[in-house]
Coordinates of C-alpha atoms in Angstrom, one line a residue:
Chain A
M1 CA 0.0 0.0 0.0
Q2 CA 1.5 3.3 -1.1
H3 CA -0.7 5.6 0.9
A4 CA -1.8 5.0 4.4
L5 CA -4.4 7.8 4.1
R6 CA -5.9 9.6 1.2
F7 CA -8.5 12.4 1.0
V8 CA -10.1 13.3 -2.3
D9 CA -12.2 16.5 -2.5
V10 CA -13.6 16.0 1.0
V11 CA -16.1 18.6 2.1
K12 CA -17.5 18.9 5.7
T13 CA -19.9 21.8 6.5
Y14 CA -20.9 23.0 9.9
G15 CA -23.9 25.3 9.9
G16 CA -23.1 26.7 6.5
K17 CA -19.4 27.1 7.1
R18 CA -17.1 24.8 5.1
A19 CA -14.6 23.4 7.6
L20 CA -13.2 21.2 4.8
D21 CA -13.5 22.6 1.4
G22 CA -12.5 20.0 -1.1
L23 CA -9.6 18.8 0.9
T24 CA -7.3 16.5 -1.1
F25 CA -4.0 15.0 0.2
D26 CA -2.1 11.8 0.7
V27 CA -0.1 10.4 3.6
P28 CA 2.6 8.0 2.4
T29 CA 3.0 4.8 4.3
G30 CA 5.8 4.8 6.9
G31 CA 7.5 7.8 8.4
I32 CA 6.1 10.8 10.2
T33 CA 3.8 13.3 8.4
G34 CA 3.3 16.8 9.9
F35 CA -0.2 18.1 9.5
V36 CA 0.1 21.9 9.6
G37 CA -2.4 24.7 9.6
P38 CA -3.6 27.7 11.7
N39 CA -6.5 27.5 14.1
G40 CA -9.7 26.7 12.3
A41 CA -7.8 25.4 9.2
G42 CA -9.6 22.0 9.5
K43 CA -7.0 19.8 11.1
T44 CA -9.1 18.5 13.9
T45 CA -12.1 18.1 11.5
T46 CA -9.9 16.1 9.2
F47 CA -8.8 13.8 12.0
S48 CA -12.4 13.4 13.2
V49 CA -13.5 12.4 9.7
V50 CA -10.8 9.8 9.5
S51 CA -11.8 8.5 12.9
G52 CA -15.5 8.3 12.0
F53 CA -16.4 10.8 14.7
L54 CA -17.7 13.0 11.8
T55 CA -19.1 12.1 8.5
Q56 CA -18.0 14.1 5.4
D57 CA -20.7 15.7 3.3
E58 CA -18.9 15.1 0.0
G59 CA -15.7 13.5 -1.3
A60 CA -14.0 10.2 -0.7
L61 CA -11.3 9.0 1.7
E62 CA -9.2 5.9 1.9
I63 CA -7.9 4.7 5.2
L64 CA -5.4 1.9 5.1
G65 CA -6.9 0.8 1.8
L66 CA -10.5 0.8 3.0
P67 CA -13.1 3.4 2.2
A68 CA -14.2 5.2 5.3
F69 CA -13.7 4.4 8.9
D70 CA -15.2 1.1 10.2
P71 CA -14.5 0.3 13.8
W72 CA -14.7 -3.5 13.1
K73 CA -12.1 -3.3 10.3
H74 CA -9.9 -0.5 11.6
R75 CA -9.7 -1.3 15.3
G76 CA -6.2 -2.1 16.2
R77 CA -5.0 -0.8 12.8
L78 CA -5.8 2.9 13.3
G79 CA -4.8 4.7 16.5
V80 CA -6.0 8.3 17.2
L81 CA -5.3 10.9 19.8
P82 CA -8.4 13.0 19.6
Q83 CA -8.0 16.7 20.5
D84 CA -9.8 17.8 23.7
A85 CA -11.2 14.4 24.5
E86 CA -11.3 13.8 28.2
L87 CA -10.1 10.6 29.8
S88 CA -12.3 8.7 32.2
D89 CA -10.5 10.1 35.3
R90 CA -11.7 7.6 37.9
H91 CA -9.6 4.9 36.5
T92 CA -5.9 4.4 36.4
P93 CA -4.1 4.7 33.1
L94 CA -3.4 0.9 33.1
E95 CA -7.1 0.1 33.8
L96 CA -8.3 2.5 31.0
L97 CA -5.7 1.3 28.5
T98 CA -6.4 -2.3 29.3
H99 CA -10.1 -1.7 28.7
L100 CA -9.4 -0.1 25.4
A101 CA -7.0 -2.8 24.4
R102 CA -9.7 -5.4 25.1
L103 CA -12.1 -3.5 23.0
Q104 CA -9.5 -3.8 20.2
G105 CA -10.0 -7.6 20.5
M106 CA -7.1 -8.6 22.9
G107 CA -7.6 -11.1 25.6
G108 CA -7.4 -9.9 29.3
R109 CA -3.7 -10.8 29.9
D110 CA -2.5 -9.5 26.5
A111 CA -4.4 -6.3 27.0
A112 CA -2.9 -5.7 30.4
R113 CA 0.6 -6.4 28.9
E114 CA 0.0 -4.1 26.0
A115 CA -1.3 -1.4 28.4
S116 CA 2.0 -1.6 30.4
R117 CA 4.0 -1.5 27.2
V118 CA 2.4 1.7 25.8
V119 CA 2.6 3.4 29.3
D120 CA 6.3 2.7 29.1
V121 CA 6.5 4.1 25.6
V122 CA 5.2 7.4 26.8
R123 CA 7.5 7.3 29.8
L124 CA 4.7 7.1 32.4
S125 CA 5.3 3.7 34.0
E126 CA 5.7 5.1 37.5
R127 CA 2.2 6.6 37.4
G128 CA 0.5 3.8 35.6
S129 CA -1.5 2.8 38.7
S130 CA -2.4 6.3 39.9
R131 CA -5.9 7.6 39.3
I132 CA -6.0 9.6 36.1
A133 CA -7.7 12.4 38.2
S134 CA -4.5 12.8 40.1
L135 CA -2.3 13.2 37.0
S136 CA -1.1 16.5 35.6
H137 CA -2.4 17.8 32.3
G138 CA 0.8 16.7 30.6
M139 CA 0.6 13.2 32.0
R140 CA -3.0 12.8 31.0
R141 CA -2.0 13.9 27.5
R142 CA 0.6 11.2 27.5
V143 CA -2.0 8.6 28.6
A144 CA -4.1 9.7 25.6
V145 CA -1.2 9.4 23.3
A146 CA -0.5 5.9 24.8
S147 CA -4.1 4.9 23.9
A148 CA -3.4 5.8 20.3
L149 CA -0.4 3.4 20.3
L150 CA -2.2 0.4 21.7
G151 CA -1.6 -2.6 19.6
S152 CA 1.0 -0.9 17.4
P153 CA -1.5 0.3 14.8
E154 CA -0.3 0.8 11.3
L155 CA -1.6 4.4 11.1
V156 CA -1.5 6.7 14.1
L157 CA -3.1 10.2 14.1
L158 CA -2.0 12.5 16.8
D159 CA -3.9 15.8 17.1
E160 CA -1.7 18.3 18.9
P161 CA 0.1 15.7 21.0
M162 CA 2.5 18.3 22.6
A163 CA -0.2 20.8 23.5
G164 CA 0.1 21.7 27.2
L165 CA 3.3 19.8 27.7
D166 CA 6.3 21.5 29.3
P167 CA 9.5 21.5 27.2
L168 CA 10.9 18.4 28.9
Q169 CA 7.7 16.4 28.5
A170 CA 7.4 17.5 24.9
K171 CA 11.0 16.4 24.2
S172 CA 10.5 13.1 25.9
L173 CA 7.3 12.5 23.9
R174 CA 8.9 13.6 20.7
E175 CA 11.8 11.1 21.2
A176 CA 9.3 8.3 22.1
L177 CA 7.4 9.0 18.8
A178 CA 10.5 9.3 16.8
E179 CA 11.4 5.8 17.8
L180 CA 8.3 4.6 16.0
R181 CA 9.6 6.0 12.7
G182 CA 9.7 3.3 10.0
R183 CA 7.5 0.9 11.9
Q184 CA 4.3 2.8 11.9
T185 CA 2.8 5.7 9.9
L186 CA 2.4 8.7 12.2
V187 CA 0.4 11.9 11.3
V188 CA 1.1 14.7 13.8
S189 CA -0.8 18.0 13.8
S190 CA 0.8 20.9 15.6
H191 CA 1.0 24.7 15.6
N192 CA 4.7 24.4 16.4
L193 CA 6.2 24.4 12.9
D194 CA 9.8 24.4 14.1
E195 CA 9.1 21.3 16.1
L196 CA 7.4 19.6 13.2
E197 CA 10.2 20.5 10.8
R198 CA 12.8 18.7 13.0
F199 CA 10.5 15.8 13.6
C200 CA 8.7 15.0 10.4
D201 CA 9.6 13.4 7.0
H202 CA 6.6 14.7 5.1
V203 CA 4.3 17.6 5.5
V204 CA 0.7 18.5 4.5
M205 CA -0.2 22.2 4.9
I206 CA -3.8 23.1 5.0
D207 CA -5.7 26.4 5.5
Q208 CA -9.4 27.1 5.3
G209 CA -10.2 23.5 4.7
R210 CA -7.9 23.2 1.6
C211 CA -4.5 21.7 1.1
L212 CA -1.9 24.4 0.3
R213 CA 1.0 22.2 -0.2
Q214 CA 2.2 18.7 0.5
G215 CA 5.4 16.7 0.0
P216 CA 8.6 15.6 1.7
I217 CA 9.7 18.3 4.2
G218 CA 12.9 19.0 2.3
A219 CA 11.1 19.6 -0.9
V220 CA 8.3 21.7 0.7
T221 CA 10.8 24.0 2.4
G222 CA 13.2 24.1 -0.5
Q223 CA 16.1 22.5 1.3
Q224 CA 17.6 21.4 -2.1
E225 CA 17.3 24.8 -3.7
L226 CA 18.0 27.5 -1.0
V227 CA 20.6 28.1 1.6
Q228 CA 20.5 31.1 3.9
W229 CA 23.6 32.5 5.4
W230 CA 23.5 34.9 8.3
L231 CA 26.7 37.0 7.8
A232 CA 28.6 39.6 9.9
G233 CA 29.1 41.9 6.9
P234 CA 28.3 42.3 3.2
P235 CA 29.5 39.3 1.1
P236 CA 31.6 39.6 -2.0
L237 CA 28.7 39.0 -4.4
D238 CA 30.8 39.3 -7.6
A239 CA 33.3 36.7 -6.3
L240 CA 30.5 34.4 -5.3
A241 CA 28.8 34.6 -8.7
A242 CA 32.1 33.9 -10.4
A243 CA 32.9 30.9 -8.2
L244 CA 29.4 29.4 -8.5
P245 CA 28.0 30.6 -11.8
D246 CA 25.0 28.3 -11.8
H247 CA 23.8 29.8 -8.4
S248 CA 22.2 33.1 -7.8
F249 CA 22.8 35.3 -4.8
T250 CA 20.9 38.1 -3.0
F251 CA 21.8 39.8 0.2
A252 CA 19.5 41.7 2.4
D253 CA 19.2 42.4 6.2
G254 CA 22.4 40.5 6.9
V255 CA 21.1 37.4 5.2
L256 CA 22.7 36.0 2.0
A257 CA 20.2 33.8 0.1
Q258 CA 21.9 31.3 -2.2
R259 CA 19.6 29.7 -4.8
A260 CA 21.0 26.5 -6.4
P261 CA 19.9 24.9 -9.6
S262 CA 18.1 21.6 -9.5
G263 CA 20.4 18.7 -8.7
A264 CA 23.2 20.9 -7.5
D265 CA 25.7 19.5 -4.9
L266 CA 25.0 21.9 -2.1
D267 CA 27.7 20.4 0.2
A268 CA 30.4 21.1 -2.5
A269 CA 29.0 24.5 -3.2
S270 CA 29.1 25.4 0.5
L271 CA 32.8 24.7 0.6
V272 CA 33.3 27.1 -2.3
L273 CA 31.1 29.7 -0.9
M274 CA 32.7 29.6 2.6
G275 CA 36.1 29.9 1.0
A276 CA 35.1 33.0 -0.8
L277 CA 33.6 34.4 2.4
V278 CA 36.8 33.7 4.4
S279 CA 38.9 35.3 1.7
A280 CA 36.7 38.4 1.9
G281 CA 37.0 38.3 5.8
V282 CA 33.2 37.9 6.2
A283 CA 32.2 35.9 9.3
V284 CA 29.3 33.4 9.1
R285 CA 26.9 33.6 12.1
A286 CA 24.4 30.9 11.1
V287 CA 23.4 28.8 8.1
R288 CA 20.0 27.3 7.3
R289 CA 18.9 25.1 4.4
G290 CA 15.5 25.9 2.9
K291 CA 13.0 28.5 4.0
G292 CA 11.8 26.9 7.2
L293 CA 8.4 25.4 7.5
E294 CA 6.9 28.5 9.1
H295 CA 8.3 30.8 6.4
Q296 CA 6.9 28.5 3.7
F297 CA 3.6 28.2 5.4
L298 CA 3.2 31.9 5.9
E299 CA 4.1 32.5 2.2
D300 CA 1.6 30.0 1.0
A301 CA -1.2 31.2 3.3
A302 CA -0.7 34.8 2.2
R303 CA -1.3 33.9 -1.5
Chain B
M1 CA -19.9 -13.0 19.4
S2 CA -17.4 -10.2 19.3
S3 CA -20.3 -7.8 19.4
L4 CA -21.7 -9.4 22.6
R5 CA -18.2 -9.4 24.1
D6 CA -17.9 -5.7 23.4
I7 CA -21.3 -5.0 24.9
L8 CA -20.3 -6.8 28.1
L9 CA -16.9 -5.0 28.2
V10 CA -18.5 -1.6 27.8
G11 CA -21.2 -2.5 30.4
R12 CA -18.5 -3.7 32.9
F13 CA -16.5 -0.5 32.5
E14 CA -19.7 1.6 32.9
V15 CA -20.4 -0.1 36.2
L16 CA -16.8 0.2 37.4
R17 CA -16.8 3.9 36.5
A18 CA -20.1 4.6 38.2
V19 CA -19.0 2.7 41.4
R20 CA -16.0 5.0 41.6
T21 CA -17.9 8.2 41.3
W22 CA -20.7 9.8 43.2
R23 CA -23.1 8.5 40.6
A24 CA -23.4 5.0 41.9
M25 CA -23.3 6.1 45.5
A26 CA -26.0 8.7 44.9
L27 CA -28.1 6.1 43.1
F28 CA -27.7 3.6 46.0
L29 CA -28.4 6.3 48.6
L30 CA -31.5 7.4 46.7
Y31 CA -32.9 3.9 46.6
G32 CA -32.0 3.3 50.2
I33 CA -33.5 6.5 51.6
A34 CA -36.6 6.2 49.4
Y35 CA -37.2 2.6 50.3
G36 CA -36.2 3.0 53.9
G37 CA -38.4 6.0 54.5
A38 CA -41.3 4.7 52.6
S39 CA -41.2 1.3 54.2
Y40 CA -41.1 2.8 57.7
L41 CA -44.1 4.9 56.7
A42 CA -45.8 1.7 55.5
V43 CA -45.1 0.0 58.8
M44 CA -46.8 2.9 60.6
I45 CA -49.8 2.9 58.2
L46 CA -50.2 -0.9 58.6
H47 CA -50.1 -0.4 62.3
A48 CA -52.8 2.2 62.1
L49 CA -54.9 -0.1 59.8
E50 CA -54.4 -3.0 62.3
N51 CA -55.7 -0.9 65.1
Q52 CA -58.6 0.2 63.0
V53 CA -59.5 -3.4 62.2
A54 CA -59.1 -4.3 65.9
K55 CA -61.6 -1.6 66.8
Q56 CA -64.0 -2.9 64.1
L57 CA -63.6 -6.5 65.5
M58 CA -63.8 -5.1 69.1
V59 CA -60.5 -6.8 70.1
A60 CA -57.6 -5.2 71.9
T61 CA -55.4 -2.8 69.9
T62 CA -51.7 -3.3 69.7
T63 CA -48.6 -1.2 70.3
K64 CA -46.4 -3.5 68.1
P65 CA -46.9 -3.2 64.3
G66 CA -47.7 -6.6 62.8
A67 CA -49.1 -8.2 65.9
L68 CA -52.6 -8.2 64.3
L69 CA -51.4 -8.8 60.8
D70 CA -53.4 -12.0 60.4
K71 CA -56.6 -10.1 61.2
L72 CA -55.7 -7.3 58.9
V73 CA -55.1 -9.4 55.8
E74 CA -58.5 -11.1 56.3
S75 CA -60.3 -7.8 56.4
E76 CA -62.4 -6.3 53.6
M77 CA -60.5 -3.1 54.0
F78 CA -57.1 -4.8 53.2
A79 CA -58.6 -6.5 50.2
E80 CA -59.7 -3.1 48.9
I81 CA -56.3 -1.7 49.4
V82 CA -54.6 -4.5 47.6
V83 CA -57.0 -4.2 44.6
A84 CA -56.4 -0.5 44.5
A85 CA -52.6 -0.9 44.6
T86 CA -52.3 -3.7 42.1
G87 CA -55.4 -3.4 40.0
N88 CA -55.7 -7.2 40.2
E89 CA -58.6 -8.7 42.1
A90 CA -57.2 -12.2 41.7
L91 CA -54.3 -11.3 43.9
V92 CA -56.3 -10.8 47.1
E93 CA -56.2 -14.5 47.9
M94 CA -52.6 -14.8 47.0
V95 CA -51.4 -12.0 49.1
K96 CA -52.9 -13.4 52.2
D97 CA -49.8 -15.5 52.5
V98 CA -47.4 -12.7 51.6
P99 CA -46.0 -10.2 54.2
P100 CA -47.7 -6.9 53.4
L101 CA -44.4 -5.2 53.5
A102 CA -43.2 -7.3 50.5
I103 CA -46.3 -6.2 48.6
F104 CA -45.6 -2.6 49.6
G105 CA -42.0 -3.0 48.5
M106 CA -43.0 -4.1 45.0
W107 CA -45.7 -1.5 44.7
L108 CA -43.2 1.2 45.7
G109 CA -40.7 -0.2 43.3
L110 CA -43.1 0.0 40.4
L111 CA -43.8 3.6 41.3
L112 CA -40.3 4.9 42.0
I113 CA -37.9 2.7 39.9
P114 CA -39.1 4.1 36.5
F115 CA -38.0 7.6 37.6
F116 CA -34.8 6.5 39.2
A117 CA -33.8 4.2 36.3
A118 CA -34.6 6.8 33.6
S119 CA -32.8 9.6 35.6
S120 CA -29.7 7.5 36.2
A121 CA -29.4 6.2 32.7
A122 CA -29.9 9.7 31.2
E123 CA -26.4 10.8 31.6
C124 CA -24.6 7.6 30.7
I125 CA -23.8 8.6 27.1
A126 CA -24.5 12.3 27.0
I127 CA -21.8 13.1 29.6
D128 CA -19.2 11.3 27.5
M129 CA -20.4 12.9 24.3
G130 CA -20.1 16.3 25.9
N131 CA -16.5 15.8 27.0
R132 CA -15.7 13.6 24.0
A133 CA -14.5 10.7 26.2
L134 CA -16.7 8.5 24.1
R135 CA -14.3 8.9 21.2
F136 CA -11.8 6.5 22.8
E137 CA -14.4 3.7 22.7
A138 CA -15.9 4.7 19.4
L139 CA -12.6 4.1 17.7
R140 CA -12.7 0.5 18.9
T141 CA -16.2 -0.8 18.7
G142 CA -19.5 0.0 17.1
R143 CA -21.9 2.6 18.4
L144 CA -24.6 0.0 18.9
E145 CA -22.3 -1.9 21.2
I146 CA -21.5 1.2 23.1
L147 CA -25.2 2.1 23.5
L148 CA -26.2 -1.4 24.5
G149 CA -23.1 -1.7 26.8
R150 CA -24.1 1.4 28.6
F151 CA -27.6 0.1 28.8
V152 CA -26.5 -3.2 30.3
G153 CA -24.3 -1.3 32.8
Q154 CA -27.2 0.8 33.9
L155 CA -29.4 -2.2 34.3
A156 CA -26.6 -3.8 36.5
L157 CA -26.5 -0.7 38.6
T158 CA -30.3 -0.6 38.9
G159 CA -30.2 -4.3 39.9
V160 CA -27.6 -3.6 42.7
A161 CA -29.6 -0.6 43.9
T162 CA -32.8 -2.6 43.9
F163 CA -31.1 -5.4 45.8
L164 CA -29.8 -2.9 48.4
A165 CA -33.2 -1.4 48.7
L166 CA -34.6 -4.8 49.4
G167 CA -32.1 -5.1 52.2
V168 CA -33.3 -1.7 53.6
V169 CA -37.0 -2.8 53.5
W170 CA -36.1 -6.1 55.1
S171 CA -34.2 -4.3 57.9
V172 CA -37.1 -1.9 58.5
G173 CA -39.6 -4.9 58.5
T174 CA -37.4 -6.9 60.8
L175 CA -36.7 -4.1 63.2
F176 CA -40.0 -2.4 63.5
M177 CA -42.6 -5.1 62.7
V178 CA -43.6 -8.5 63.9
G179 CA -46.0 -11.0 62.3
H180 CA -43.6 -12.4 59.8
T181 CA -40.3 -14.3 60.1
P182 CA -37.2 -12.5 58.7
F183 CA -36.7 -15.5 56.4
S184 CA -40.2 -15.3 54.9
L185 CA -40.0 -11.5 54.5
A186 CA -36.6 -11.9 52.7
L187 CA -38.0 -14.6 50.5
W188 CA -41.1 -12.6 49.5
L189 CA -39.1 -9.5 49.0
L190 CA -36.8 -11.3 46.6
T191 CA -39.7 -13.0 44.9
L192 CA -41.9 -9.9 44.5
T193 CA -39.9 -6.8 44.8
S194 CA -37.2 -8.0 42.5
R195 CA -39.8 -8.0 39.8
A196 CA -39.6 -4.2 40.0
W197 CA -36.2 -4.5 38.5
W198 CA -37.7 -5.9 35.3
F199 CA -40.0 -3.0 35.3
S200 CA -36.9 -0.7 35.3
I201 CA -35.7 -2.0 31.9
P202 CA -37.9 0.1 29.6
F203 CA -37.2 3.2 31.6
A204 CA -33.5 2.6 31.7
G205 CA -33.9 2.2 27.9
L206 CA -35.7 5.5 27.8
G207 CA -32.9 7.1 29.8
V208 CA -30.2 5.7 27.5
A209 CA -32.2 6.9 24.4
A210 CA -32.4 10.4 25.9
S211 CA -28.7 10.3 26.7
A212 CA -27.9 9.3 23.1
I213 CA -29.8 12.2 21.7
T214 CA -28.2 15.1 23.4
T215 CA -24.7 16.0 24.6
S216 CA -26.1 17.8 27.7
P217 CA -26.6 15.4 30.7
A218 CA -29.0 17.9 32.3
W219 CA -31.2 18.1 29.2
A220 CA -31.1 14.3 28.8
R221 CA -32.3 13.9 32.4
V222 CA -35.1 16.4 31.8
M223 CA -36.2 14.5 28.7
A224 CA -36.0 11.1 30.5
I225 CA -37.9 12.1 33.6
G226 CA -40.4 14.1 31.5
A227 CA -41.1 11.1 29.2
T228 CA -41.4 8.8 32.3
G229 CA -43.9 11.2 33.8
A230 CA -45.7 11.5 30.5
S231 CA -46.0 7.7 30.3
W232 CA -47.8 7.7 33.7
I233 CA -50.2 10.4 32.4
A234 CA -50.7 8.3 29.2
L235 CA -51.5 5.3 31.4
G236 CA -54.2 7.4 33.2
F237 CA -55.8 8.3 29.8
A238 CA -55.6 4.7 28.6
R239 CA -57.2 3.4 31.7
Y240 CA -59.9 6.1 31.5
F241 CA -60.8 5.3 27.9
E242 CA -60.3 1.5 28.2
G243 CA -63.5 -0.2 26.9
G244 CA -65.0 3.1 25.9
D245 CA -65.2 5.1 22.7
Y246 CA -61.5 5.1 22.2
G247 CA -61.1 1.6 23.4
I248 CA -58.9 0.4 20.5
L249 CA -56.5 3.3 21.0
A250 CA -56.4 2.7 24.7
D251 CA -55.6 -1.0 24.1
V252 CA -52.8 -0.1 21.8
M253 CA -51.4 2.3 24.4
L254 CA -51.6 -0.2 27.1
Q255 CA -49.7 -2.7 25.0
L256 CA -46.9 -0.1 24.3
L257 CA -46.7 1.4 27.8
P258 CA -44.7 -0.6 30.3
Q259 CA -47.3 0.4 32.9
G260 CA -49.9 -1.5 30.8
W261 CA -48.1 -4.7 31.9
M262 CA -47.9 -3.9 35.6
R263 CA -50.9 -6.1 36.5
M264 CA -49.3 -9.1 34.9
L265 CA -46.1 -8.5 36.9
W266 CA -48.2 -9.2 40.0
E267 CA -49.2 -12.6 38.8
P268 CA -48.3 -15.6 41.0
G269 CA -46.1 -18.4 40.0
L270 CA -44.5 -17.9 36.6
G271 CA -47.4 -15.9 35.3
W272 CA -45.4 -12.7 35.5
L273 CA -42.6 -13.9 33.2
P274 CA -44.3 -12.8 29.9
A275 CA -44.6 -9.3 31.3
A276 CA -40.9 -9.4 32.1
L277 CA -40.0 -10.4 28.6
V278 CA -42.2 -7.6 27.3
M279 CA -40.2 -5.2 29.6
V280 CA -37.0 -6.4 27.9
A281 CA -38.5 -5.9 24.4
L282 CA -39.8 -2.4 25.3
G283 CA -36.4 -1.5 26.8
L284 CA -34.6 -2.6 23.7
A285 CA -37.1 -0.7 21.6
M286 CA -36.6 2.5 23.6
A287 CA -32.8 2.1 23.4
G288 CA -33.3 1.5 19.7
V289 CA -35.0 4.9 19.3
G290 CA -31.9 6.5 20.8
H291 CA -29.6 4.4 18.6
A292 CA -31.4 5.7 15.5
R293 CA -30.0 9.1 16.3
F294 CA -26.7 8.0 17.9
A295 CA -25.6 5.8 15.0
S296 CA -25.3 8.7 12.6
R297 CA -24.6 11.7 14.8
D298 CA -21.3 13.5 14.9
L299 CA -19.4 12.7 18.1

């Protein structure tokens, strides 16, 4: 299966407002896909349609090769962290997760073992037997993430998994999820684009219920075409153009933008460029490949 | 098979959750207080009736409730009370062997349990739709299984509450009344009053249906209690028009209303079992009405 998830012209309307307005995108199998968009872009609606919580008005979707969500066919294959869904707080994480694992079809002992495993994955083992009511917001969020990982589903949708987590918790969760790369397909929505850029292999950008752009993160942010150099002084533009004639250079606000032709060897070019800068006595303060996800998103959203 | 397993899993979780919150405790307290208070009142009323019968028979009155029970149950006045309470004249002879408190327990159950069961069940789904906790289960099983699981859970809770209420009535009867042995009272309470649990099934179904229609637990409760009250009013109309100009309509209503089967629930032996099965069917039908909306709604 090439695509774990596919949306084709999906429309969902709430009271006359189109939350999804002909949304079309694919999520490739394997890897981690960032699902990016501002508030109200339709991210949570998209996840809810995939999960069967909402039914689309128009369009088609394909989830793990099957049309539309069916709990009997998808349970255990699709894991979802719903946004803002409260946990039954009178139970312990282990009790709740065991119950959910049993609903996925596991026997009692297997379910208990699986609950312990996912609690461990989200680094919450020491609080697995505490009442959920006694856990902090961040810990509850991790329990909810653990529920999405029960049974190692092929496709996992995480709606704002880092929301409300402190930096340490977010880092810990990010690392835990990164370990799943290659084994499961993860789709992660977040407002934190820098975080997604470091974490994801693929990105889908949406706004106002439509897909703005999608593709491998390097391609979307132009990592093969653009290098930005933060310099201490003006660069020798003529020397750079002579040294790298296929590349184009612009300099503004202390930033040198180097645009490379398709298929250029950027590593080799960087050595040439740095040599020219050193010869001109210009110090390099920072370097970044591509525009950055946030920059690209803002550019696309403004169109 | 998998569907039945999921229903039982959801039902079990519903019971566990209720037991750990104020909901189950409140339900049990409600039943206990209502049954305890009402049965104590019943003891006092029986005592007053006993003394009234004693005066009519010109025998000595008693200070101990139950001491003249045998004379009371033989009296015309008691027969009239039984007929008024059960609507079944054939029961007068049968109940002569039954402790009056057990009869009262069932009568009270038939009166109260519909409201308690409907009210309790009314929040079982609505509350989880409101806070979206339902989504965790909805990802893993069908909505019908969720609805029926919650229904089964509510029936289990009502069963426990009814059983505890029997214990309260038995305690009141044993502590404050003579004229029956604790064993016979317990036996008759189990035999008769437990039938009230069957009567709770359609009303629990009604509560579950209301709960599946709205995300507001308060509104679900208003709907469930309102519909339960309306069913009693409808019973009044059906009884009024029974055999009259609108007799056919009244007959249909009596078939569809759980209360229309109450008289059969009083039947001795196994005669009450058909009514119990009708209660199950009506309960499922009520829950089915809720499912019609729940199956396709956005969660």
